[in-house]
Amino acid sequence: MNHDLKALGRKELEKLLADVKKALLSAQARDRRDARKAAERAAAEFGFSLNELNSEEPTKVKKVKAPKKPAKPSKPKYADPSDPSKTWTGKGRQPNWYRESIANGIDPATLEI
């Protein structure tokens, strides 16, 4: 069945589309029915029914992980000698005041709190 779609009008195309959708649904139902019959035959070869196989198959349950504890803020390890409110934990990027102090020859041990 070969249609020249360009020669058809809008109503004819809509009817053709509806017919195609209906045919597609019936083909899917037929394929589903055939697949079920094939599965039943395969299960019967081993002495089972599909219901037996489906009911005995336990579903895998994912393990629930314990929620992570919130990270504790690190205690400051170093303080700026000119402004003690500026502190650094010693982790992550070095603050400018720390780098400048080291560049000026100050021993890091003297900056420790």
XYZ file of N, CA and C in Angstrom:
339
model
N 0.842 -1.159 0.000
C 0.000 0.000 0.000
C 0.895 1.232 0.000
N 1.060 1.837 -1.148
C 1.942 2.980 -1.309
C 1.102 4.207 -1.622
N 1.160 5.212 -0.769
C 0.372 6.427 -0.953
C 1.274 7.562 -1.401
N 0.751 8.377 -2.305
C 1.431 9.613 -2.662
C 0.886 10.674 -1.715
N 1.611 10.933 -0.640
C 1.116 11.805 0.418
C 0.923 13.242 -0.048
N 1.704 13.675 -1.012
C 1.584 15.056 -1.492
C 0.278 15.274 -2.246
N -0.271 14.209 -2.812
C -1.502 14.333 -3.594
C -2.744 14.296 -2.709
N -2.588 13.861 -1.439
C -3.738 13.747 -0.544
C -4.051 15.085 0.116
N -5.316 15.296 0.404
C -5.748 16.500 1.105
C -5.581 16.326 2.609
N -5.854 17.406 3.367
C -5.678 17.387 4.809
C -6.577 16.344 5.467
N -7.849 16.286 5.089
C -8.780 15.328 5.698
C -8.372 13.892 5.390
N -7.928 13.659 4.172
C -7.487 12.307 3.804
C -6.243 11.917 4.603
N -5.332 12.893 4.793
C -4.120 12.621 5.574
C -4.467 12.336 7.036
N -5.418 13.086 7.599
C -5.826 12.852 8.983
C -6.458 11.470 9.137
N -7.265 11.057 8.162
C -7.884 9.725 8.207
C -6.809 8.648 8.109
N -5.843 8.880 7.209
C -4.744 7.929 7.058
C -3.948 7.836 8.360
N -3.703 8.974 9.004
C -2.967 8.987 10.262
C -3.730 8.218 11.343
N -5.034 8.424 11.422
C -5.850 7.702 12.402
C -5.812 6.205 12.127
N -5.878 5.815 10.856
C -5.815 4.395 10.500
C -4.464 3.796 10.879
N -3.396 4.566 10.651
C -2.049 4.082 10.979
C -1.917 3.909 12.494
N -2.428 4.867 13.269
C -2.349 4.752 14.729
C -3.113 3.529 15.225
N -4.297 3.295 14.650
C -5.106 2.146 15.044
C -4.374 0.847 14.695
N -3.778 0.793 13.501
C -3.051 -0.403 13.080
C -1.827 -0.628 13.964
N -1.179 0.459 14.363
C -0.003 0.349 15.222
C -0.388 -0.203 16.597
N -1.490 0.271 17.146
C -1.940 -0.240 18.442
C -2.281 -1.723 18.377
N -2.947 -2.139 17.314
C -3.288 -3.563 17.204
C -2.034 -4.407 16.981
N -1.039 -3.873 16.257
C 0.213 -4.606 16.054
C 0.962 -4.750 17.377
N 0.957 -3.693 18.195
C 1.623 -3.773 19.500
C 0.937 -4.803 20.390
N -0.393 -4.818 20.384
C -1.134 -5.791 21.194
C -0.839 -7.209 20.723
N -0.782 -7.400 19.414
C -0.484 -8.723 18.852
C 0.927 -9.155 19.250
N 1.897 -8.248 19.131
C 3.276 -8.583 19.498
C 3.388 -8.911 20.988
N 2.680 -8.157 21.822
C 2.699 -8.402 23.261
C 2.110 -9.779 23.567
N 1.021 -10.119 22.888
C 0.370 -11.420 23.076
C 1.310 -12.545 22.643
N 1.974 -12.363 21.490
C 2.910 -13.379 21.001
C 4.095 -13.541 21.953
N 4.580 -12.431 22.491
C 5.714 -12.492 23.417
C 5.322 -13.222 24.695
N 4.113 -12.946 25.194
C 3.643 -13.625 26.405
C 3.522 -15.132 26.160
N 2.977 -15.517 24.989
C 2.837 -16.946 24.674
C 4.203 -17.612 24.595
N 5.169 -16.929 23.971
C 6.517 -17.494 23.858
C 7.149 -17.640 25.241
N 6.936 -16.660 26.109
C 7.485 -16.737 27.462
C 6.825 -17.861 28.247
N 5.520 -18.038 28.078
C 4.821 -19.125 28.764
C 5.325 -20.483 28.293
N 5.583 -20.616 26.979
C 6.116 -21.881 26.455
C 7.511 -22.141 27.024
N 8.334 -21.088 27.081
C 9.694 -21.263 27.601
C 9.659 -21.648 29.080
N 8.787 -21.025 29.856
C 8.672 -21.366 31.280
C 8.138 -22.784 31.447
N 7.197 -23.186 30.582
C 6.605 -24.523 30.666
C 7.643 -25.603 30.387
N 8.644 -25.307 29.562
C 9.702 -26.280 29.281
C 10.456 -26.645 30.554
N 10.513 -25.716 31.500
C 11.210 -25.965 32.758
C 10.241 -26.319 33.885
N 8.958 -26.453 33.545
C 7.976 -26.865 34.536
C 7.417 -25.738 35.386
N 7.459 -24.534 34.889
C 6.956 -23.386 35.636
C 5.894 -22.657 34.832
N 5.129 -21.838 35.538
C 4.236 -20.899 34.859
C 4.833 -19.503 35.040
N 4.375 -18.562 34.243
C 4.896 -17.199 34.372
C 4.588 -16.611 35.741
N 3.417 -16.919 36.278
C 3.058 -16.402 37.604
C 4.006 -16.914 38.677
N 4.388 -18.185 38.573
C 5.325 -18.739 39.551
C 6.672 -18.038 39.461
N 7.127 -17.805 38.256
C 8.426 -17.155 38.082
C 8.399 -15.712 38.572
N 7.318 -15.014 38.318
C 7.233 -13.615 38.730
C 7.087 -13.471 40.237
N 6.357 -14.383 40.881
C 6.120 -14.245 42.318
C 7.331 -14.659 43.142
N 8.132 -15.599 42.647
C 9.284 -16.068 43.405
C 10.483 -15.146 43.266
N 10.514 -14.368 42.245
C 11.665 -13.509 41.980
C 11.646 -12.327 42.950
N 12.505 -12.344 43.956
C 12.506 -11.210 44.885
C 13.112 -9.987 44.198
N 12.554 -8.867 44.509
C 13.105 -7.640 43.937
C 14.300 -7.227 44.774
N 15.300 -6.727 44.112
C 16.496 -6.296 44.813
C 16.218 -4.941 45.463
N 16.523 -4.878 46.735
C 16.313 -3.650 47.481
C 17.664 -2.973 47.656
N 17.711 -1.709 47.294
C 18.962 -0.979 47.469
C 19.184 -0.703 48.949
N 20.414 -0.819 49.351
C 20.744 -0.516 50.733
C 20.680 0.996 50.917
N 20.078 1.375 52.007
C 19.974 2.801 52.308
C 21.221 3.198 53.076
N 21.917 4.171 52.547
C 23.128 4.637 53.207
C 22.752 5.599 54.325
N 23.518 5.538 55.372
C 23.292 6.459 56.480
C 23.628 7.868 56.010
N 22.857 8.840 56.442
C 23.144 10.205 56.002
C 24.501 10.659 56.532
N 25.191 11.416 55.728
C 26.510 11.899 56.124
C 26.365 12.946 57.216
N 27.301 12.910 58.124
C 27.309 13.914 59.175
C 27.819 15.220 58.577
N 27.277 16.331 59.018
C 27.769 17.602 58.482
C 29.220 17.814 58.900
N 29.980 18.400 58.014
C 31.394 18.626 58.274
C 31.554 19.651 59.390
N 32.439 19.344 60.317
C 32.705 20.275 61.407
C 33.684 21.331 60.904
N 33.441 22.572 61.219
C 34.390 23.593 60.794
C 35.718 23.394 61.524
N 36.803 23.543 60.787
C 38.128 23.358 61.362
C 38.479 24.536 62.264
N 39.269 24.240 63.270
C 39.712 25.293 64.182
C 40.842 26.071 63.521
N 40.883 27.375 63.732
C 41.977 28.156 63.154
C 43.313 27.755 63.767
N 44.329 27.717 62.924
C 45.657 27.323 63.369
C 46.629 28.506 63.328
N 46.382 29.438 62.409
C 47.260 30.591 62.245
C 46.445 31.874 62.359
N 47.094 32.938 62.846
C 46.431 34.239 62.948
C 47.363 35.308 62.399
N 46.782 36.337 61.812
C 47.529 37.476 61.284
C 48.030 38.295 62.475
N 49.360 38.533 62.563
C 49.874 39.282 63.720
C 49.354 40.729 63.769
N 49.084 41.327 62.622
C 48.607 42.710 62.623
C 47.103 42.799 62.891
N 46.349 41.746 62.599
C 44.900 41.721 62.843
C 44.515 40.306 63.268
N 44.481 40.034 64.577
C 44.216 38.671 65.068
C 42.848 38.110 64.668
N 41.938 38.961 64.169
C 40.639 38.434 63.743
C 40.749 37.682 62.418
N 41.824 37.915 61.684
C 42.064 37.189 60.428
C 42.806 35.903 60.777
N 42.142 34.778 60.557
C 42.735 33.485 60.895
C 42.702 32.563 59.686
N 43.467 31.470 59.804
C 43.522 30.458 58.749
C 43.678 29.103 59.412
N 42.983 28.106 58.898
C 43.019 26.763 59.481
C 44.250 25.966 59.072
N 44.941 26.416 58.054
C 46.074 25.656 57.544
C 45.667 24.735 56.411
N 44.379 24.752 56.085
C 43.867 23.924 54.996
C 43.436 24.832 53.859
N 43.564 24.328 52.660
C 43.114 25.106 51.507
C 44.140 26.152 51.101
N 43.664 27.135 50.383
C 44.524 28.178 49.846
C 45.052 29.094 50.951
N 46.317 29.462 50.837
C 46.916 30.341 51.833
C 46.380 31.758 51.647
N 45.988 32.411 52.745
C 45.520 33.791 52.620
C 46.685 34.728 52.302
N 46.358 35.878 51.770
C 47.394 36.844 51.369
C 48.272 37.242 52.550
N 47.670 37.503 53.706
C 48.462 37.937 54.850
C 49.479 36.875 55.248
N 49.140 35.597 55.118
C 50.052 34.510 55.459
C 51.203 34.467 54.459
N 50.863 34.546 53.165
C 51.906 34.522 52.130
C 52.848 35.710 52.267
N 52.291 36.884 52.538
C 53.126 38.084 52.681
C 54.034 37.971 53.899
N 53.497 37.413 54.985
C 54.312 37.248 56.194
C 55.473 36.299 55.933
N 55.223 35.195 55.257
C 56.274 34.222 54.937
C 57.289 34.861 53.991
N 56.797 35.654 53.012
C 57.697 36.317 52.065
C 58.575 37.340 52.779
N 58.071 37.931 53.860
C 58.847 38.919 54.624
C 59.785 38.259 55.622
N 59.848 36.939 55.625
C 60.800 36.218 56.460
C 60.272 35.825 57.824
N 58.988 35.948 58.063
C 58.426 35.545 59.349
C 58.267 34.026 59.350
N 58.679 33.414 60.453
C 58.592 31.964 60.599
C 57.125 31.563 60.785
N 56.641 30.541 60.049
C 55.242 30.119 60.192
C 54.878 29.715 61.625
N 55.848 29.235 62.381
C 55.572 28.826 63.764
C 55.171 30.020 64.624
N 55.660 31.205 64.294
C 55.299 32.389 65.080
C 53.878 32.851 64.782
N 53.310 32.419 63.647
C 51.946 32.801 63.290
C 50.907 31.857 63.894
N 51.377 30.737 64.461
C 50.448 29.764 65.028
C 49.755 30.332 66.255
N 48.508 29.906 66.413
C 47.721 30.383 67.562
C 48.069 29.548 68.778
